[in-house]
DNA sequence: GCCGATCCTTACGGATCGCTTACGTTCTTG
DNA sequence: CAAGAACGTAAGCGATCCGTAAGGATCGGC
């Protein structure tokens, strides 16, 4: 019902829409169509919306807009580390949803990762996702596999704060539920390699009580 | 008659109501009390309701709910370029009006999300939920985890008053049942950091006998 | 203008969190 | 298969933050 109305409005604005009605279908449709954006109604049968959002997040950084019943839910979600790119609380008008979709897509069109072989550059620091190499002004820096994945994930979302658990599930294998101090140690090893003064890191910043973020 | 009934129902739900009975009084009351929302009956002596609505619109973006006799009137109003945020057509129950008021206020409380991430902006003050950063005109402001959560929660619901207990349960850990003076101290620390004159706060206002609210 | 209630302010000890180091296990490579 | 690298875990330590209490200031009602 809600989905149909929103779908019609989006189509009228020229968007290509695939609507599904439960979490499982959402995941497979996601893998099939690779959408530019997901509009997610939290009132979802089957897989619950929170878990679905989390899984979508592990499949890349496709923007997600959430439809929630109450604004207090947003706080709860943020507390659970499940963030969306935007939220629309009910009751909402379909026009409002369309407006948010436009805004989020406009935002997402300016990728932090550039087009030429997935390379990211921050001042003297350069990462290349294709060759999995890192170098700074002094030359190439040898990183291990995990170290690179961790750094690349952080650097691909500059300034965004991740909890250790978030990093655990997005950088490490999905089912791995190890101790989150693992992240701490890897951050330390990374700092020792890429920071000029590891005790006072310039890029890999600690956010006390929360986690880590990469600052350009 | 209608006004009295609606007024009583709204008060019962905790709203602070000022009722007036003609257009002139409405305008001066509006300027005096700066309400969060206006419920406007179109059958109005003196200034007619359409003209009043238009004038209210020029005074800011305070939400307006209109009570109209017939649904065809709504089309006429829209044709005149006089839009409200919601409409209730007669006959209606007072409960329905209260429900609409709640819904519109909830919608209006949605923070203005700008283009660069999940940031909220109030004049010179900018919060970003993704990077958990705050800055004002002079530069970034370092906040601790709790401080940020508290400020973000308040700023995400501007003008809404929260009791200390409410803040305790929504910002702090779910099961935490600590002393509510904790909130007081955190508010103070926040003021010391984000207010130009902490003794006379511009944003983090005390509502005597109740709690705190964030004013844009 | 007084009095009680409420809020502000300050300081400090405990609790939490992150850093660091070291060591055993697993994976990779020759 | 063996050696070395990479990885995950544990424990001690230090820095940071947080909650509480107590006294002073301020507000609002009478």
Coordinates of C-alpha atoms (C1' of nucleotides) in Angstrom, one line a residue:
Chain A
X1 CA 0.0 0.0 0.0
X2 CA 2.6 2.5 1.1
X3 CA 5.1 0.9 -1.3
X4 CA 2.7 1.2 -4.3
X5 CA 2.1 4.9 -3.8
X6 CA 5.8 5.7 -3.3
X7 CA 6.7 3.5 -6.3
X8 CA 4.2 5.4 -8.6
X9 CA 5.6 8.8 -7.5
X10 CA 9.2 7.7 -8.1
X11 CA 8.4 6.3 -11.5
X12 CA 6.6 9.5 -12.5
X13 CA 9.9 11.3 -11.7
X14 CA 11.7 9.0 -14.1
X15 CA 13.3 6.6 -11.6
X16 CA 13.6 2.9 -12.3
X17 CA 12.0 1.1 -9.4
X18 CA 12.0 -2.4 -8.2
X19 CA 9.6 -3.0 -5.3
X20 CA 9.8 -6.0 -3.1
X21 CA 7.8 -6.9 0.0
X22 CA 10.0 -8.8 2.4
X23 CA 13.6 -8.9 3.5
X24 CA 14.7 -12.0 1.7
X25 CA 13.3 -10.7 -1.6
X26 CA 15.1 -7.4 -0.9
X27 CA 18.5 -9.1 -0.6
X28 CA 18.2 -11.1 -3.8
X29 CA 16.8 -8.2 -5.7
X30 CA 19.6 -6.1 -4.4
X31 CA 22.2 -8.5 -5.7
X32 CA 20.4 -8.8 -9.0
X33 CA 19.8 -5.2 -9.8
X34 CA 22.5 -3.4 -7.9
X35 CA 20.4 -0.3 -7.2
X36 CA 21.7 3.2 -6.7
X37 CA 19.6 3.6 -3.7
X38 CA 17.3 1.7 -1.3
X39 CA 14.1 2.9 0.3
X40 CA 13.5 0.7 3.3
X41 CA 10.3 0.5 5.3
X42 CA 11.2 -0.6 8.8
X43 CA 7.8 -2.4 9.2
X44 CA 9.0 -5.4 7.3
X45 CA 7.9 -9.0 7.6
X46 CA 10.5 -11.8 7.4
X47 CA 13.9 -10.4 8.0
X48 CA 13.5 -7.4 10.1
X49 CA 14.5 -4.0 8.7
X50 CA 17.4 -3.4 11.1
X51 CA 19.1 -6.7 10.2
X52 CA 18.4 -6.0 6.5
X53 CA 19.9 -2.6 6.7
X54 CA 23.0 -4.0 8.4
X55 CA 23.4 -6.5 5.6
X56 CA 23.0 -4.0 2.9
X57 CA 25.7 -2.0 4.5
X58 CA 28.1 -4.9 4.3
X59 CA 27.4 -5.1 0.6
X60 CA 28.9 -1.7 -0.2
X61 CA 27.9 1.8 0.6
X62 CA 24.6 2.0 -1.4
X63 CA 22.6 4.8 0.2
X64 CA 19.6 3.8 2.3
X65 CA 16.5 5.9 3.2
X66 CA 14.5 4.6 6.0
X67 CA 10.8 5.0 6.6
X68 CA 10.1 4.8 10.3
X69 CA 7.0 5.1 12.4
X70 CA 8.3 7.3 15.1
X71 CA 11.3 9.7 15.4
X72 CA 12.4 8.1 18.6
X73 CA 13.2 5.0 16.5
X74 CA 15.9 6.9 14.8
X75 CA 17.7 7.4 18.0
X76 CA 17.4 3.7 18.8
X77 CA 18.8 2.8 15.4
X78 CA 21.7 5.2 15.8
X79 CA 22.4 3.6 19.1
X80 CA 22.5 0.2 17.5
X81 CA 25.0 1.5 15.0
X82 CA 22.6 1.1 12.1
X83 CA 22.6 4.4 10.3
X84 CA 20.8 5.3 7.2
X85 CA 21.6 8.2 4.9
X86 CA 18.2 9.8 5.6
X87 CA 15.0 9.2 7.4
X88 CA 11.4 9.9 6.8
X89 CA 9.0 9.5 9.7
X90 CA 5.4 8.6 9.2
X91 CA 3.0 10.1 8.3
X92 CA 4.8 11.4 5.3
X93 CA 3.7 12.5 1.8
X94 CA 5.0 10.6 -1.2
X95 CA 6.4 13.9 -2.5
X96 CA 8.6 14.1 0.6
X97 CA 10.1 10.7 -0.1
X98 CA 10.8 11.7 -3.7
X99 CA 12.5 14.9 -2.5
X100 CA 14.7 12.9 -0.1
X101 CA 15.6 10.4 -2.8
X102 CA 16.7 13.2 -5.0
X103 CA 18.8 14.9 -2.3
X104 CA 20.5 11.7 -1.2
X105 CA 21.4 10.7 -4.8
X106 CA 22.8 14.1 -5.5
X107 CA 24.9 13.7 -2.4
X108 CA 26.0 10.2 -3.3
X109 CA 27.1 11.3 -6.8
X110 CA 30.2 12.9 -5.3
X111 CA 32.2 9.8 -4.4
X112 CA 35.1 9.8 -2.1
X113 CA 36.5 7.1 -4.3
X114 CA 37.6 8.4 -7.7
X115 CA 37.0 6.6 -10.9
X116 CA 40.4 5.7 -12.0
X117 CA 41.0 2.3 -10.6
X118 CA 39.5 2.9 -7.2
X119 CA 42.3 5.1 -6.0
X120 CA 41.9 7.4 -3.1
X121 CA 44.2 10.3 -2.3
X122 CA 44.6 12.3 0.8
X123 CA 47.4 14.8 0.6
X124 CA 50.6 12.8 0.5
X125 CA 48.8 9.5 1.1
X126 CA 47.6 7.4 -1.8
X127 CA 45.6 4.2 -1.7
X128 CA 44.8 2.0 -4.7
X129 CA 42.1 -0.6 -4.3
X130 CA 43.0 -2.4 -7.5
X131 CA 46.6 -3.0 -6.8
X132 CA 46.0 -2.9 -3.0
X133 CA 49.0 -0.6 -2.6
X134 CA 49.6 2.3 -0.4
X135 CA 52.3 5.0 -0.7
X136 CA 53.1 8.3 0.9
X137 CA 55.7 10.9 0.0
X138 CA 58.6 8.7 1.0
X139 CA 57.5 5.7 -1.1
X140 CA 55.4 2.5 -1.0
X141 CA 54.2 1.2 2.4
X142 CA 53.9 -2.6 2.7
X143 CA 50.6 -3.5 4.4
X144 CA 49.2 -6.9 5.2
X145 CA 45.8 -8.0 3.8
X146 CA 43.8 -7.1 6.9
X147 CA 45.6 -3.9 7.4
X148 CA 44.9 -2.8 3.9
X149 CA 41.2 -3.7 4.1
X150 CA 40.8 -1.8 7.3
X151 CA 42.6 1.3 6.1
X152 CA 40.8 1.2 2.8
X153 CA 37.4 0.9 4.4
X154 CA 38.1 3.8 6.7
X155 CA 39.6 6.0 4.1
X156 CA 36.7 5.3 1.7
X157 CA 34.4 6.9 4.2
X158 CA 36.5 9.9 5.4
X159 CA 35.3 11.5 8.6
X160 CA 32.7 8.8 9.3
X161 CA 33.0 7.2 12.7
X162 CA 32.8 3.5 12.9
X163 CA 32.5 1.4 16.1
X164 CA 34.8 -1.6 16.5
X165 CA 31.9 -3.9 15.9
X166 CA 31.0 -2.1 12.7
X167 CA 34.5 -2.5 11.5
X168 CA 34.5 -6.1 12.6
X169 CA 31.5 -6.9 10.5
X170 CA 32.3 -4.9 7.5
X171 CA 36.1 -5.5 7.2
X172 CA 36.3 -9.0 8.6
X173 CA 34.3 -11.9 7.4
X174 CA 30.6 -11.5 8.0
X175 CA 30.1 -14.4 10.4
X176 CA 33.2 -13.6 12.4
X177 CA 32.3 -12.4 15.8
X178 CA 35.7 -12.2 17.4
X179 CA 36.9 -9.9 20.1
X180 CA 36.8 -6.3 19.1
X181 CA 40.1 -5.6 20.7
X182 CA 41.4 -7.1 17.5
X183 CA 40.5 -3.9 15.8
X184 CA 42.4 -1.9 18.4
X185 CA 45.6 -3.8 17.7
X186 CA 45.2 -3.5 13.9
X187 CA 44.7 0.2 14.2
X188 CA 47.8 0.4 16.2
X189 CA 49.8 -1.6 13.6
X190 CA 48.4 0.7 10.9
X191 CA 49.4 3.8 12.8
X192 CA 52.9 2.5 13.2
X193 CA 53.1 2.2 9.4
X194 CA 51.3 5.2 8.0
X195 CA 51.5 7.8 10.7
X196 CA 54.5 10.0 11.0
X197 CA 54.0 10.2 14.8
X198 CA 51.9 7.1 15.8
X199 CA 51.3 8.6 19.2
X200 CA 49.6 11.6 17.7
X201 CA 47.9 10.2 14.6
X202 CA 46.9 12.7 11.9
X203 CA 44.6 10.4 9.9
X204 CA 43.5 7.4 12.0
X205 CA 41.8 9.2 14.8
X206 CA 40.3 7.7 17.9
X207 CA 36.8 8.8 18.9
X208 CA 36.6 8.1 22.6
X209 CA 33.8 5.9 23.7
X210 CA 32.8 5.2 20.1
X211 CA 35.4 4.0 17.7
X212 CA 37.7 5.2 14.9
X213 CA 37.5 7.5 11.9
X214 CA 39.8 8.4 9.1
X215 CA 40.5 12.1 8.7
X216 CA 42.0 13.4 5.5
Chain B
X1 CA -17.9 26.6 20.7
X2 CA -15.7 24.5 18.4
X3 CA -12.6 26.3 19.7
X4 CA -13.4 25.6 23.3
X5 CA -13.8 21.9 22.8
X6 CA -10.6 21.6 20.7
X7 CA -8.8 23.7 23.2
X8 CA -9.8 21.4 26.1
X9 CA -8.6 18.3 24.2
X10 CA -5.3 19.8 23.4
X11 CA -4.7 20.9 26.9
X12 CA -5.5 17.5 28.1
X13 CA -2.7 16.2 25.9
X14 CA -0.2 18.6 27.5
X15 CA -0.2 21.3 24.9
X16 CA 0.0 25.0 25.8
X17 CA -2.9 26.6 24.0
X18 CA -3.9 30.2 23.4
X19 CA -7.3 30.5 21.8
X20 CA -8.5 33.7 20.1
X21 CA -11.7 34.4 18.2
X22 CA -10.9 36.8 15.4
X23 CA -8.2 37.5 12.9
X24 CA -6.8 40.6 14.4
X25 CA -6.4 39.0 17.8
X26 CA -4.8 36.0 16.1
X27 CA -2.1 38.1 14.5
X28 CA -1.2 39.9 17.7
X29 CA -1.3 36.7 19.8
X30 CA 0.9 35.1 17.2
X31 CA 3.5 37.8 17.5
X32 CA 3.3 37.6 21.3
X33 CA 3.4 33.9 21.9
X34 CA 5.3 32.6 18.8
X35 CA 3.4 29.3 18.8
X36 CA 4.8 26.1 17.4
X37 CA 1.6 25.5 15.4
X38 CA -1.6 27.3 14.4
X39 CA -5.0 25.6 14.2
X40 CA -7.1 27.9 12.0
X41 CA -10.9 27.7 11.5
X42 CA -11.8 29.2 8.2
X43 CA -15.2 30.4 9.4
X44 CA -13.7 33.5 11.0
X45 CA -15.2 36.9 11.6
X46 CA -13.1 40.1 10.9
X47 CA -10.1 39.2 8.8
X48 CA -11.0 36.3 6.7
X49 CA -9.2 33.1 7.2
X50 CA -7.5 33.0 3.8
X51 CA -6.0 36.4 4.3
X52 CA -4.9 35.5 7.8
X53 CA -3.2 32.3 6.6
X54 CA -1.4 34.2 4.0
X55 CA -0.1 36.7 6.6
X56 CA 1.0 34.0 8.9
X57 CA 3.0 32.4 6.1
X58 CA 4.9 35.6 5.7
X59 CA 5.9 35.6 9.3
X60 CA 7.9 32.4 9.1
X61 CA 7.2 28.7 8.5
X62 CA 5.0 27.9 11.5
X63 CA 2.8 25.0 10.6
X64 CA -0.9 25.7 10.0
X65 CA -3.7 23.2 10.3
X66 CA -7.0 24.3 8.7
X67 CA -10.5 23.4 9.7
X68 CA -12.8 23.7 6.7
X69 CA -16.5 23.0 6.1
X70 CA -16.2 21.1 2.9
X71 CA -13.4 19.3 1.1
X72 CA -14.0 21.2 -2.1
X73 CA -12.8 24.3 -0.2
X74 CA -9.4 22.8 0.0
X75 CA -9.1 22.7 -3.8
X76 CA -10.2 26.4 -3.9
X77 CA -7.6 27.3 -1.3
X78 CA -4.8 25.5 -3.2
X79 CA -6.0 27.3 -6.3
X80 CA -5.4 30.6 -4.5
X81 CA -2.0 29.6 -3.5
X82 CA -2.8 29.3 0.2
X83 CA -1.6 26.0 1.4
X84 CA -1.8 24.6 4.9
X85 CA 0.2 21.7 6.4
X86 CA -2.9 19.7 7.0
X87 CA -6.6 20.0 6.7
X88 CA -9.5 18.6 8.7
X89 CA -12.9 18.8 7.2
X90 CA -16.1 19.1 9.2
X91 CA -17.6 17.3 10.8
X92 CA -14.6 16.2 12.8
X93 CA -13.9 14.8 16.2
X94 CA -11.7 16.7 18.6
X95 CA -9.5 13.6 18.8
X96 CA -8.9 13.8 15.1
X97 CA -7.6 17.4 15.5
X98 CA -5.3 16.3 18.3
X99 CA -4.0 13.5 16.2
X100 CA -3.2 15.9 13.3
X101 CA -1.5 18.3 15.6
X102 CA 0.7 15.6 16.8
X103 CA 1.5 14.4 13.4
X104 CA 2.3 17.8 12.0
X105 CA 4.5 18.7 14.9
X106 CA 6.4 15.5 14.6
X107 CA 7.0 16.2 10.9
X108 CA 8.0 19.8 11.6
X109 CA 10.5 18.6 14.2
X110 CA 12.5 16.7 11.6
X111 CA 15.8 18.4 11.5
X112 CA 16.8 20.2 8.4
X113 CA 19.2 17.8 6.8
X114 CA 21.6 19.5 4.5
X115 CA 23.5 18.1 1.6
X116 CA 26.8 17.2 3.2
X117 CA 26.1 14.0 5.2
X118 CA 23.7 13.8 8.1
X119 CA 24.4 17.3 9.3
X120 CA 22.1 19.6 11.1
X121 CA 22.6 23.3 11.0
X122 CA 21.4 26.0 13.3
X123 CA 22.8 29.4 12.4
X124 CA 26.5 29.1 13.0
X125 CA 26.2 25.8 14.8
X126 CA 26.6 22.6 12.7
X127 CA 26.3 19.0 13.9
X128 CA 27.2 16.0 11.9
X129 CA 25.9 12.6 13.1
X130 CA 28.1 10.6 10.8
X131 CA 31.4 12.2 11.8
X132 CA 30.1 13.0 15.3
X133 CA 31.6 16.4 14.9
X134 CA 30.3 19.8 15.9
X135 CA 31.6 23.2 14.8
X136 CA 30.6 26.8 15.0
X137 CA 31.9 29.9 13.3
X138 CA 35.2 29.7 15.1
X139 CA 36.0 26.1 14.2
X140 CA 35.5 22.5 15.4
X141 CA 34.4 21.9 19.0
X142 CA 35.6 18.7 20.6
X143 CA 32.9 16.9 22.5
X144 CA 32.9 13.6 24.5
X145 CA 30.7 10.8 23.5
X146 CA 28.0 11.5 26.0
X147 CA 28.1 15.2 25.3
X148 CA 27.6 14.6 21.6
X149 CA 24.8 12.2 22.1
X150 CA 23.0 14.5 24.4
X151 CA 23.4 17.6 22.2
X152 CA 22.5 15.6 19.1
X153 CA 19.3 14.3 20.6
X154 CA 18.2 17.7 21.7
X155 CA 19.1 19.4 18.5
X156 CA 17.4 16.8 16.5
X157 CA 14.1 17.8 18.2
X158 CA 14.4 21.5 18.3
X159 CA 12.1 23.4 20.7
X160 CA 10.8 20.2 22.2
X161 CA 11.2 20.1 26.0
X162 CA 12.6 17.0 27.6
X163 CA 12.7 16.2 31.3
X164 CA 15.9 15.0 32.8
X165 CA 14.4 11.5 33.1
X166 CA 13.4 11.5 29.5
X167 CA 16.9 12.4 28.5
X168 CA 18.3 9.8 30.9
X169 CA 16.4 7.0 29.2
X170 CA 16.8 8.1 25.6
X171 CA 20.4 9.3 25.6
X172 CA 21.9 7.0 28.2
X173 CA 22.1 3.3 28.1
X174 CA 18.7 1.7 28.1
X175 CA 18.8 0.1 31.6
X176 CA 20.7 2.9 33.3
X177 CA 18.7 4.4 36.1
X178 CA 21.2 6.8 37.6
X179 CA 20.7 10.2 39.3
X180 CA 19.2 12.7 37.0
X181 CA 21.6 15.5 38.2
X182 CA 24.0 13.8 35.8
X183 CA 22.0 15.4 33.1
X184 CA 22.4 18.8 34.7
X185 CA 26.1 18.5 34.8
X186 CA 26.3 17.4 31.2
X187 CA 24.2 20.3 30.1
X188 CA 26.5 22.6 31.9
X189 CA 29.6 21.0 30.2
X190 CA 27.9 21.4 26.9
X191 CA 27.1 25.0 27.5
X192 CA 30.6 25.7 28.5
X193 CA 31.7 24.4 25.1
X194 CA 29.1 25.5 22.6
X195 CA 27.6 28.7 24.1
X196 CA 29.3 32.0 23.7
X197 CA 28.0 33.1 27.1
X198 CA 27.3 29.9 29.1
X199 CA 25.5 31.9 31.8
X200 CA 23.1 33.1 29.2
X201 CA 22.7 30.2 26.8
X202 CA 21.2 30.8 23.4
X203 CA 20.6 27.3 22.4
X204 CA 20.5 25.0 25.4
X205 CA 17.6 26.6 27.3
X206 CA 16.4 25.6 30.8
X207 CA 12.7 25.2 31.2
X208 CA 12.1 25.9 34.8
X209 CA 10.5 23.0 36.7
X210 CA 10.5 20.8 33.6
X211 CA 13.8 20.2 31.9
X212 CA 15.7 21.4 28.9
X213 CA 15.2 22.2 25.3
X214 CA 17.3 23.1 22.3
X215 CA 16.4 26.4 20.6
X216 CA 17.7 27.0 17.1
Chain C
dG1 C1' 10.7 40.8 50.0
dC2 C1' 10.9 36.4 51.9
dC3 C1' 11.1 31.4 51.6
dG4 C1' 11.2 27.0 49.5
dA5 C1' 12.2 24.7 45.4
dT6 C1' 15.0 24.3 41.5
dC7 C1' 19.1 24.9 39.1
dC8 C1' 24.1 26.0 38.6
dT9 C1' 28.8 25.3 39.8
dT10 C1' 32.8 23.0 41.3
dA11 C1' 35.7 19.3 42.6
dC12 C1' 37.1 14.6 43.0
dG13 C1' 37.4 9.5 43.1
dG14 C1' 35.9 5.6 40.6
dA15 C1' 34.9 3.4 36.4
dT16 C1' 35.6 2.9 31.7
dC17 C1' 38.1 2.9 27.7
dG18 C1' 42.1 2.7 24.8
dC19 C1' 47.0 1.8 24.3
dT20 C1' 50.8 -1.1 24.6
dT21 C1' 53.3 -5.2 24.8
dA22 C1' 53.9 -10.0 24.6
dC23 C1' 52.8 -14.5 23.3
dG24 C1' 50.5 -18.5 21.1
dT25 C1' 48.1 -20.0 17.0
dT26 C1' 47.1 -20.0 12.1
dC27 C1' 48.2 -19.1 7.5
dT28 C1' 51.6 -18.4 3.8
dT29 C1' 55.6 -19.4 1.3
dG30 C1' 59.7 -21.6 -0.2
Chain D
dC1 C1' 57.5 -29.8 5.8
dA2 C1' 59.7 -26.1 8.0
dA3 C1' 60.4 -21.2 8.7
dG4 C1' 58.6 -16.8 8.8
dA5 C1' 54.9 -13.7 8.6
dA6 C1' 50.4 -12.4 9.9
dC7 C1' 46.8 -12.7 13.0
dG8 C1' 44.1 -12.9 17.3
dT9 C1' 44.0 -12.9 22.3
dA10 C1' 45.1 -11.6 27.0
dA11 C1' 46.8 -8.6 30.7
dG12 C1' 48.8 -4.4 32.8
dC13 C1' 48.9 0.3 32.6
dG14 C1' 47.7 5.0 31.8
dA15 C1' 44.6 8.5 30.1
dT16 C1' 40.1 10.1 29.8
dC17 C1' 35.6 10.5 31.0
dC18 C1' 31.7 10.2 34.0
dG19 C1' 28.7 10.2 38.0
dT20 C1' 27.9 12.0 42.5
dA21 C1' 27.8 15.1 46.2
dA22 C1' 27.7 19.6 48.4
dG23 C1' 27.4 24.4 48.7
dG24 C1' 26.0 28.6 46.3
dA25 C1' 23.0 31.2 43.2
dT26 C1' 18.5 32.0 41.1
dC27 C1' 13.8 31.6 40.2
dG28 C1' 8.8 31.8 41.4
dG29 C1' 5.0 32.0 44.5
dC30 C1' 3.0 34.1 48.4

